[in-house]
mmCIF file with all atom_site columns, C-alpha atoms in Angstrom:
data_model
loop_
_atom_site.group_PDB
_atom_site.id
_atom_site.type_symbol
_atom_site.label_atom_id
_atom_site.label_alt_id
_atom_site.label_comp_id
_atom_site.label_asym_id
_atom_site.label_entity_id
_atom_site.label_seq_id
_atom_site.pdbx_PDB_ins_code
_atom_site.Cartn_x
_atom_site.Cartn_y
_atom_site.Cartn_z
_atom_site.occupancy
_atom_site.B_iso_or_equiv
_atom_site.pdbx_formal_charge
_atom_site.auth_seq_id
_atom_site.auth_comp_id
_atom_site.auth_asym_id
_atom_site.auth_atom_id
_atom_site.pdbx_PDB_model_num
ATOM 1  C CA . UNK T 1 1  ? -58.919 24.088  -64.051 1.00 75.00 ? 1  UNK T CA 1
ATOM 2  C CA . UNK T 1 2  ? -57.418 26.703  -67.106 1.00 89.00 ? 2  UNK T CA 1
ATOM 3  C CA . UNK T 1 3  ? -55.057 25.671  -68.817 1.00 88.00 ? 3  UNK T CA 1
ATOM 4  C CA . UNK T 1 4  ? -52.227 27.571  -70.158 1.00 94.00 ? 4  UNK T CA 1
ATOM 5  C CA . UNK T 1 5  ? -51.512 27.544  -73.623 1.00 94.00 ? 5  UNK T CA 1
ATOM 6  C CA . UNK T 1 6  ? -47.766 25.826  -73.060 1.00 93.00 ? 6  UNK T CA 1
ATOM 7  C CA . UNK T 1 7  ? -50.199 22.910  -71.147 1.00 95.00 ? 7  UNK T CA 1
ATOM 8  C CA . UNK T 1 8  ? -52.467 22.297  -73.978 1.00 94.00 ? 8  UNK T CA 1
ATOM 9  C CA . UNK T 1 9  ? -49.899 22.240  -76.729 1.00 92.00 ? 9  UNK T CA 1
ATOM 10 C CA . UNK T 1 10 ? -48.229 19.570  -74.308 1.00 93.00 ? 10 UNK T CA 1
ATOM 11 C CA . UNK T 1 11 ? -51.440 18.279  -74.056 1.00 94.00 ? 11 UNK T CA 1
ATOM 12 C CA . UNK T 1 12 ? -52.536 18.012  -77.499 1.00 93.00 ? 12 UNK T CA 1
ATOM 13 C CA . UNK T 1 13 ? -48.541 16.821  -78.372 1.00 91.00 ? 13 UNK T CA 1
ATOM 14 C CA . UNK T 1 14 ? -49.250 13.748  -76.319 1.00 93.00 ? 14 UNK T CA 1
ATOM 15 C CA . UNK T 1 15 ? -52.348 13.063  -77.631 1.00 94.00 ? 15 UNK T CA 1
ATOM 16 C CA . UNK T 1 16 ? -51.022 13.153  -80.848 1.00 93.00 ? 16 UNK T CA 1
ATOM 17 C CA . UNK T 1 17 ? -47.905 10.800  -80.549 1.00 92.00 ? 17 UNK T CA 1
ATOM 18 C CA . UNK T 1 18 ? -50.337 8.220   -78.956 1.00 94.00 ? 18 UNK T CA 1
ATOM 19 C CA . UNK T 1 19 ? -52.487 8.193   -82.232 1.00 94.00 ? 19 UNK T CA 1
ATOM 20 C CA . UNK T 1 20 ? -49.288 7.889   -84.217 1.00 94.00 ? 20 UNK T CA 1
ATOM 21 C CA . UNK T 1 21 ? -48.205 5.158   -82.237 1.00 94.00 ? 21 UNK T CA 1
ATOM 22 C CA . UNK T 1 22 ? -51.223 3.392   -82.371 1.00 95.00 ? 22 UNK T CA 1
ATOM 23 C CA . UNK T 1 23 ? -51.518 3.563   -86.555 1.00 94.00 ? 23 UNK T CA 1
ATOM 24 C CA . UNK T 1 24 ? -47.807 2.631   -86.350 1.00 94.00 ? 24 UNK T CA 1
ATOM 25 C CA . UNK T 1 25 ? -48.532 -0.460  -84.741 1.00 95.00 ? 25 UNK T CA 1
ATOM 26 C CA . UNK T 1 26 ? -51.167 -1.172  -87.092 1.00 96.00 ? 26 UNK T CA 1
ATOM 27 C CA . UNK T 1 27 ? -49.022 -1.075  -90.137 1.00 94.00 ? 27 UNK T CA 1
ATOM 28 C CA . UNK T 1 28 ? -49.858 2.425   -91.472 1.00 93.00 ? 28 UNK T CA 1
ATOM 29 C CA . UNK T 1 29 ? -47.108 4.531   -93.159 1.00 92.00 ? 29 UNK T CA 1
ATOM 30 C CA . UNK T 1 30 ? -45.700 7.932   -92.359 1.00 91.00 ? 30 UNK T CA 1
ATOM 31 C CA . UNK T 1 31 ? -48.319 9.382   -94.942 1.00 93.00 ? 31 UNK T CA 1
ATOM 32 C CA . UNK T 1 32 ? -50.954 7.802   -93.541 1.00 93.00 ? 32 UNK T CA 1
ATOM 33 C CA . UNK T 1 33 ? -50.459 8.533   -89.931 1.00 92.00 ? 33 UNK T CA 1
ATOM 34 C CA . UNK T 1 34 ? -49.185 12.273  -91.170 1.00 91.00 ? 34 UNK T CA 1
ATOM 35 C CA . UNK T 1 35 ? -53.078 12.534  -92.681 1.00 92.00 ? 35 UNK T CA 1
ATOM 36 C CA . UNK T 1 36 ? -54.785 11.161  -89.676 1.00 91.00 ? 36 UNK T CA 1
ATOM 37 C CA . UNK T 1 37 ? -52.902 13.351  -86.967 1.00 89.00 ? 37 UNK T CA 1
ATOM 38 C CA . UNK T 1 38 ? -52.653 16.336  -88.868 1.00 89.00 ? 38 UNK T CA 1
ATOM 39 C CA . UNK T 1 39 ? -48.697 16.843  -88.946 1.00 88.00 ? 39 UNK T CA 1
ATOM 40 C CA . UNK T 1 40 ? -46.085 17.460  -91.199 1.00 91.00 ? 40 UNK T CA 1
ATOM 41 C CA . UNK T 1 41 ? -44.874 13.200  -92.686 1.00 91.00 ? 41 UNK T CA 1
ATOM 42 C CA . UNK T 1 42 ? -41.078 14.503  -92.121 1.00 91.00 ? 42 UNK T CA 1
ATOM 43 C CA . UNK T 1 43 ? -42.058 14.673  -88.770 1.00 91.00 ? 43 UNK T CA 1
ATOM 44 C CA . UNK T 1 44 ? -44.124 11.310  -88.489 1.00 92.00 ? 44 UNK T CA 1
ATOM 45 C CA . UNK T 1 45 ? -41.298 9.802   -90.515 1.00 93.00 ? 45 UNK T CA 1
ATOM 46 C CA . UNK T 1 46 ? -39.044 10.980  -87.598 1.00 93.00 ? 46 UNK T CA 1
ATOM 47 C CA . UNK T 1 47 ? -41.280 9.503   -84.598 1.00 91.00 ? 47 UNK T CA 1
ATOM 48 C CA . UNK T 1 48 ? -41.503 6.386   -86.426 1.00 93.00 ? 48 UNK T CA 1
ATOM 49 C CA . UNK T 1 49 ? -37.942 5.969   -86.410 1.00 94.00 ? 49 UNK T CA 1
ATOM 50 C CA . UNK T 1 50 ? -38.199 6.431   -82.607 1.00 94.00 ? 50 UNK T CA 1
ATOM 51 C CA . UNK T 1 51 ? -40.986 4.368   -82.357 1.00 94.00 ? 51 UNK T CA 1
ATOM 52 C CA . UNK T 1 52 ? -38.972 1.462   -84.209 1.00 94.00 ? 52 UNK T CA 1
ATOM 53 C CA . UNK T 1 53 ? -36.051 2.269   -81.639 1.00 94.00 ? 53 UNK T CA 1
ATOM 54 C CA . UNK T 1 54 ? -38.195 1.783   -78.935 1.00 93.00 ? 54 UNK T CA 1
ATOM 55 C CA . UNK T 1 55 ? -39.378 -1.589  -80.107 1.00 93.00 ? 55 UNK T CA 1
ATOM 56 C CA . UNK T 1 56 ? -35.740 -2.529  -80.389 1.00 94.00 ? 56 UNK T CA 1
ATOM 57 C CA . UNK T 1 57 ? -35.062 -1.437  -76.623 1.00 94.00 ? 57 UNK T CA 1
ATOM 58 C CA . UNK T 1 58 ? -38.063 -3.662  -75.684 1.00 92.00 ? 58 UNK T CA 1
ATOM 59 C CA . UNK T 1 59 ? -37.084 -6.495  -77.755 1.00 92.00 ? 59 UNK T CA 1
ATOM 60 C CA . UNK T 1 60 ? -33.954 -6.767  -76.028 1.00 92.00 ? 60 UNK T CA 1
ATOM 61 C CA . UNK T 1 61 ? -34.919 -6.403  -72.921 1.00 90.00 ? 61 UNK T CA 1
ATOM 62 C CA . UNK T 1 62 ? -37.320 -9.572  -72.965 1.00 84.00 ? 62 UNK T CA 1
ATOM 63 C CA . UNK T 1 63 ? -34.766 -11.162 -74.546 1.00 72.00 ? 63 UNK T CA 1
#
């Protein structure tokens, strides 16, 4: 299978937040993570935020 380039940026995208979530969840800050994945920390700083929003949804949902 070939891959366009529009499917491996998705790709790689994906792959990324998943990393990002996973040092999120084990305490690392937006530098940190920003280091390990290779993105600009405004942009880490801004899927944390969504990341912490997403706990929140979660947290009220189990009640």
């Amino acid at each position: 299978m070939k891959w366009t380039e529009e499917e491996k940026r998705q790709f790689i995208l994906r792959v990324d937040i998943g990393r990002a979530r996973r040092l999120y969840d084990e305490g690392k800050n937006a530098e940190e993570i920003a280091a390990v994945v290779r993105r600009p920390v405004a942009l880490m700083e801004k899927w944390i935020r969504n990341f912490k929003i997403i706990d929140q949804k979660r947290q009220a949902r189990n009640g």
